[in-house]
Tab-separated table of C-alpha atoms in Angstrom:
chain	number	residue	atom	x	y	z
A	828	UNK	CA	6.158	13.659	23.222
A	829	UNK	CA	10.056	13.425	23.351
A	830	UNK	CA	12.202	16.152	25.027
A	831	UNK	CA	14.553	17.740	23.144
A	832	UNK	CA	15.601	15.908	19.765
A	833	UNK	CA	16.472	12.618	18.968
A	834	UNK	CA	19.624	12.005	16.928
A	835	UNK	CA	21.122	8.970	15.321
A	836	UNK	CA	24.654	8.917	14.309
A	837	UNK	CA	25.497	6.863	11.129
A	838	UNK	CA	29.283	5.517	11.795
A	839	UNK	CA	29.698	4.983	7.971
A	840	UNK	CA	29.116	7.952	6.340
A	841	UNK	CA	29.379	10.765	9.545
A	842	UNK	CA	26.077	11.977	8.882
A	843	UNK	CA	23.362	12.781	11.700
A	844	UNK	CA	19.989	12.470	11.777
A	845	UNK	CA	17.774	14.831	13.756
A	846	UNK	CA	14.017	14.852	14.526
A	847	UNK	CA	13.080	17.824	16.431
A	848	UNK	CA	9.059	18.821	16.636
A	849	UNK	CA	8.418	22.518	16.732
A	850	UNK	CA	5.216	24.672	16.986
A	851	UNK	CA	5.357	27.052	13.933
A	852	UNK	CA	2.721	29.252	15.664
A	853	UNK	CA	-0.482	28.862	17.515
A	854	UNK	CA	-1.881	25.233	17.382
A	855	UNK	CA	0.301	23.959	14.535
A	856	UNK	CA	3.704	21.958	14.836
A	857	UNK	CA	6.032	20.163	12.439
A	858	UNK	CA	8.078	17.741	12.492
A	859	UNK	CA	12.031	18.976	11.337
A	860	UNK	CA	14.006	16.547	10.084
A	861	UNK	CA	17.752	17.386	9.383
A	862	UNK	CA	20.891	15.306	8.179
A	863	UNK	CA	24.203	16.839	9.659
A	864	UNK	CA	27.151	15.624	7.720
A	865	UNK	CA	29.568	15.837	10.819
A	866	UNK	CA	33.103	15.654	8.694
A	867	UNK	CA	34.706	19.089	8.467
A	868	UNK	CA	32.876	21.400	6.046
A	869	UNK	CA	30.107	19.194	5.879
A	870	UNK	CA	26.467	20.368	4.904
A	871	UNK	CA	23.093	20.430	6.780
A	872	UNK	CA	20.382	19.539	5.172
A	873	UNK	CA	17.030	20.548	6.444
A	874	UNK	CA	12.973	18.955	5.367
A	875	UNK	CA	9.993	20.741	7.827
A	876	UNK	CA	7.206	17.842	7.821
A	877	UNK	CA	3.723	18.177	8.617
A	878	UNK	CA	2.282	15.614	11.363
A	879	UNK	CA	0.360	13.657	8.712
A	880	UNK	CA	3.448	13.403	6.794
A	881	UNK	CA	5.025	12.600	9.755
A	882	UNK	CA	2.805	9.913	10.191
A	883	UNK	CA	2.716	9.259	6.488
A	884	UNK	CA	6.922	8.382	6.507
A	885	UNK	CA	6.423	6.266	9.767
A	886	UNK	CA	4.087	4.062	8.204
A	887	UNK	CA	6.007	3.390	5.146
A	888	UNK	CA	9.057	2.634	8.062
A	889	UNK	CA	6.692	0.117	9.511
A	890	UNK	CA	5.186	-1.082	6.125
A	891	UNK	CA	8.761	-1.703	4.303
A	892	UNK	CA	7.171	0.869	1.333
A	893	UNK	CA	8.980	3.153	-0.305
A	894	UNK	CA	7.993	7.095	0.551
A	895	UNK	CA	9.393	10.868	-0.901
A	896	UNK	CA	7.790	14.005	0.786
A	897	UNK	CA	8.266	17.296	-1.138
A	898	UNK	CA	8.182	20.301	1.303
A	899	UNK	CA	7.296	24.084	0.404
A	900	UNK	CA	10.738	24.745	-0.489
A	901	UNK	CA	11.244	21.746	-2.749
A	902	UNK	CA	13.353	19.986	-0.551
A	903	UNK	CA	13.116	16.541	-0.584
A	904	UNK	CA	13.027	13.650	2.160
A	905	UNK	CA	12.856	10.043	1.298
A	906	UNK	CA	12.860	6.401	2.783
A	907	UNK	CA	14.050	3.300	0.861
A	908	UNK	CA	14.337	-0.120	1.666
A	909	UNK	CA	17.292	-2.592	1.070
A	910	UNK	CA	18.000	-5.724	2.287
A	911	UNK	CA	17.573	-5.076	6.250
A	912	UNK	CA	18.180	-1.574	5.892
A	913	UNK	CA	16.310	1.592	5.652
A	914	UNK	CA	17.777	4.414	4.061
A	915	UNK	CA	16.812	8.006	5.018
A	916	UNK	CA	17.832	10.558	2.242
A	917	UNK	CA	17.370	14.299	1.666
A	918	UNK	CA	17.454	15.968	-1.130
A	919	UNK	CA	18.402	19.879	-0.885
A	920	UNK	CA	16.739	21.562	-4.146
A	921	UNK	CA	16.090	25.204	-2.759
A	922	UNK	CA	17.870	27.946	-3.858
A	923	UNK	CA	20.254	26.516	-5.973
A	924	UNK	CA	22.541	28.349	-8.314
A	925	UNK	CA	21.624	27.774	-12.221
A	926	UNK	CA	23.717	24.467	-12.839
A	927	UNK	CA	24.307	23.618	-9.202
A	928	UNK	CA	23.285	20.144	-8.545
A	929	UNK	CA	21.483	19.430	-5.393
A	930	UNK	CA	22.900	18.523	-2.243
A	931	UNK	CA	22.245	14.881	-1.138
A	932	UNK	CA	22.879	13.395	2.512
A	933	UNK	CA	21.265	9.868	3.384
A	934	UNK	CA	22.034	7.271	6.614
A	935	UNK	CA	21.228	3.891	6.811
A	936	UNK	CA	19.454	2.347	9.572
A	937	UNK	CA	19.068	-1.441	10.603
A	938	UNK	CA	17.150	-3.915	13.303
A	939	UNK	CA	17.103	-1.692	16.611
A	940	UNK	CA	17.680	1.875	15.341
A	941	UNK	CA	15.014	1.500	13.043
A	942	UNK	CA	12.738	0.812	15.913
A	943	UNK	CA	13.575	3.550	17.923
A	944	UNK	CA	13.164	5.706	14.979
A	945	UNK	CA	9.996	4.326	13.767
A	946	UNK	CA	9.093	5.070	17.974
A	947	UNK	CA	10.102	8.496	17.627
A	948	UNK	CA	8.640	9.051	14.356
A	949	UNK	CA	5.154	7.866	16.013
A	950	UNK	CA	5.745	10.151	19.505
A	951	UNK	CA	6.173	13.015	17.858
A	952	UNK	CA	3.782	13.098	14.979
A	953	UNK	CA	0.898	10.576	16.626
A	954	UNK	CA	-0.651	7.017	16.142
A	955	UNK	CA	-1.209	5.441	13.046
A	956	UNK	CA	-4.999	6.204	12.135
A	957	UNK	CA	-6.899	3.463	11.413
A	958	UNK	CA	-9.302	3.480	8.302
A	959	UNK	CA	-13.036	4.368	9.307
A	960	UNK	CA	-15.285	1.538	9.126
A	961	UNK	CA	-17.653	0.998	6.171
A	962	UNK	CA	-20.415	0.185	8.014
A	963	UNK	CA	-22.832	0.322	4.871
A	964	UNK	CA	-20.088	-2.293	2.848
A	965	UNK	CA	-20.038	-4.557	6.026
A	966	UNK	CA	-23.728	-4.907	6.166
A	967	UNK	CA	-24.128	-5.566	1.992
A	968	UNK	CA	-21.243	-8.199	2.687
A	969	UNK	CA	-23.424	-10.267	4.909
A	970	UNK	CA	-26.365	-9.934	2.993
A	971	UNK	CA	-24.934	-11.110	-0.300
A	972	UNK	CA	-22.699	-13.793	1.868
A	973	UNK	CA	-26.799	-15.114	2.818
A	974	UNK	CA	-27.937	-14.762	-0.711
A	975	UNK	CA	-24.531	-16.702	-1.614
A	976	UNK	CA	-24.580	-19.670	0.789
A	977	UNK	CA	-28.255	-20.309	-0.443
A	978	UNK	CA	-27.350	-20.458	-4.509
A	979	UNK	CA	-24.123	-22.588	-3.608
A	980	UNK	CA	-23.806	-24.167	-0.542
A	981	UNK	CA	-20.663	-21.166	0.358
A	982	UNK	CA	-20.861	-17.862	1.587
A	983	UNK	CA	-17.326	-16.946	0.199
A	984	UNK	CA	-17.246	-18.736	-2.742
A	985	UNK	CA	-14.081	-18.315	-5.098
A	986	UNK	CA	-15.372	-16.425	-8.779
A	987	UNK	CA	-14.385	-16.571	-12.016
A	988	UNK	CA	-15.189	-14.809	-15.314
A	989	UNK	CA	-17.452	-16.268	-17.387
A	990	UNK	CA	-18.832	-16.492	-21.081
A	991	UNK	CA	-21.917	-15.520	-21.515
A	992	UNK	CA	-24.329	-14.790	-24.596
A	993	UNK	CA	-21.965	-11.847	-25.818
A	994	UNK	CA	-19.686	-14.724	-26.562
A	995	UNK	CA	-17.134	-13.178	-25.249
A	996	UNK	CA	-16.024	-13.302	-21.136
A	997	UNK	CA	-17.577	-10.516	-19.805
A	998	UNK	CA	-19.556	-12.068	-17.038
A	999	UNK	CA	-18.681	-13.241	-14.181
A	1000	UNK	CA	-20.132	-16.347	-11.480
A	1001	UNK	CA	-18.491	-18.236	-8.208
A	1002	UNK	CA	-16.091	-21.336	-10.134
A	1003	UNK	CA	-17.973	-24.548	-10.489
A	1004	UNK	CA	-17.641	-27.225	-8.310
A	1005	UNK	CA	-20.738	-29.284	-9.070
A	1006	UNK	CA	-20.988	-33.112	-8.924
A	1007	UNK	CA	-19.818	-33.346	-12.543
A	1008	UNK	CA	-17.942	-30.007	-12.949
A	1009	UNK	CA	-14.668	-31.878	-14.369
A	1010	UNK	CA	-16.660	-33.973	-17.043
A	1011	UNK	CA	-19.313	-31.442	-18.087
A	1012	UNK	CA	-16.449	-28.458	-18.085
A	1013	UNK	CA	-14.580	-29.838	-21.014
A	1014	UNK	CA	-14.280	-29.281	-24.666
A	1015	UNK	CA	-13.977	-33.021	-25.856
A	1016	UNK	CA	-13.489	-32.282	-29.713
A	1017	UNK	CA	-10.921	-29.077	-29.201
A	1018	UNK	CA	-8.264	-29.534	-32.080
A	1019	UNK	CA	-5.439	-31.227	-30.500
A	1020	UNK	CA	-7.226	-33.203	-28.028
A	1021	UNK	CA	-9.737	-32.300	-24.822
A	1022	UNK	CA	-9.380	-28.887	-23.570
A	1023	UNK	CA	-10.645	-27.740	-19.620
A	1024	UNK	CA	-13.279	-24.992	-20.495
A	1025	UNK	CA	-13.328	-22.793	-17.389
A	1026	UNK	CA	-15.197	-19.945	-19.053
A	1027	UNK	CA	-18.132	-21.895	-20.179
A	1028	UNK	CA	-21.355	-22.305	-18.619
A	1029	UNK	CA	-23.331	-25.659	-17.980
A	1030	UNK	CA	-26.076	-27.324	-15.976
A	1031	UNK	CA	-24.215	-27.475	-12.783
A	1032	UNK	CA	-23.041	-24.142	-12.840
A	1033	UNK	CA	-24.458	-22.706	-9.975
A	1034	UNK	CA	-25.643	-18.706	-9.812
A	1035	UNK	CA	-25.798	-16.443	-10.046
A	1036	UNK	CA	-24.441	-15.466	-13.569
A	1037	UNK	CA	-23.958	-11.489	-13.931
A	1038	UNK	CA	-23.186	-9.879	-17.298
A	1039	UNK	CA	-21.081	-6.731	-17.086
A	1040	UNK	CA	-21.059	-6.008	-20.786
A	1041	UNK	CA	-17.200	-5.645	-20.534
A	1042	UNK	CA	-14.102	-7.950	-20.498
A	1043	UNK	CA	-12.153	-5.093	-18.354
A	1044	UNK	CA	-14.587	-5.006	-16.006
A	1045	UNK	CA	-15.581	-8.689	-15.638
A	1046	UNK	CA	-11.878	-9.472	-14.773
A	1047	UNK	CA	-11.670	-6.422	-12.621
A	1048	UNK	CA	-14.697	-7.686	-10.337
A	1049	UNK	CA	-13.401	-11.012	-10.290
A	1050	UNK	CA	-10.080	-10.127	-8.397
A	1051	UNK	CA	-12.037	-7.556	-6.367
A	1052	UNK	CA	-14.491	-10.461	-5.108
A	1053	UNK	CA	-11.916	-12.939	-4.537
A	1054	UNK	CA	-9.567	-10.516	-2.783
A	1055	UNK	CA	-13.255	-9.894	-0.696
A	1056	UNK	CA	-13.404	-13.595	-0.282
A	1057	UNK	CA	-9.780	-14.000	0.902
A	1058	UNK	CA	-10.338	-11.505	3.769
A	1059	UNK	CA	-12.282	-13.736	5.685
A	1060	UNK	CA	-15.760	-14.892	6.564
A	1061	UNK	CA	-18.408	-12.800	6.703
């Protein structure tokens, strides 16, 4: 954990930024991040963070993803990304005057500060956590990878939706790429000339051929399983 707190200094507008962990009582800290408008007369703007907040802002630092944290008092931190910058903003809505408008004080970081504050970020609230593993999903993924390289010759094969007896494409099987996919896959008397048919079903279509009962969710697996597929081999 860092000693004391760790400032950064933003040359163009005179505002500081603070980060400053504090234990609010027994067993439970937060992180307090202020922006210090140095000028004369300038305001201080103050946002207490939990630790998974915390954690939550430095991985949208790391990430390049836009984040806004709303604390008890409805004060308001965010983090926005331009072109190689990161802007750090706060928002001061608490106890306002009817018709005040808010305060607002924001800095701008870029290549090494944002490091160092990403590195403090990550000291004082902890680690990234990594996702638990789905054991149960890893184990179906190599048994239907078995099932898959059996019925077509891949274990990740690429699907597609398909149309089944509905008539309409709410099913869904891994693309065709039997001997005569090309030929068979066409519609040769389509007005206006041959037309590639890449919902139908034929003879070298291999399986197997699920129907979902639903467009929706026939294209909703099919990006689900090739996003599976794209992950890598099971």
């Amino acid at each position: 954990m860092s000693d004391g707190t760790y400032t950064y200094y933003d040359d163009d507008t005179a505002v500081e930024l603070a980060l400053l962990r504090k234990e609010v009582m027994p067993g439970h800290h937060r992180v307090i991040l202020t922006l210090h408008d140095l000028s004369i007369g300038g305001e201080r703007l103050t946002v207490w963070l939990t630790l998974g907040d915390a954690r939550r802002m430095a991985d949208a630092i790391e990430d390049g993803t836009p984040f806004e944290f709303v604390d008890p008092s409805d004060d308001v931190v965010s983090v926005e990304h331009g072109t190689l910058q990161t802007k750090i903003s706060v928002i001061c809505r608490s106890f306002l005057p009817d018709g005040e408008e808010p305060s607002r004080l924001s800095v701008r970081l870029a290549g090494v500060d944002v490091v160092l504050l990403l590195a403090e970020l990550r000291t004082l609230s902890g680690r990234r956590v990594a996702p638990p593993a789905n054991h149960a999903l890893d184990t179906a993924r190599v048994a239907v990878a078995d099932m898959l390289g059996e019925l077509t010759g891949n274990r990740r094969p690429k699907w597609r939706v398909i149309i089944t007896d509905s008539e309409s494409p709410t099913g869904i099987a891994p693309v065709c790429t039997g001997e005569r996919s090309d030929a068979l896959h066409t519609i040769p008397d389509f007005p206006g000339g041959p037309k590639r048919d890449d919902e139908g079903v034929y003879d070298c279509c291999p399986w197997p051929q699920i129907e979902t009962g639903s467009t929706v969710m026939a294209a909703y697996l099919v990006e689900l399983l090739n996003a599976d597929t794209e992950g890598g081999d099971a």
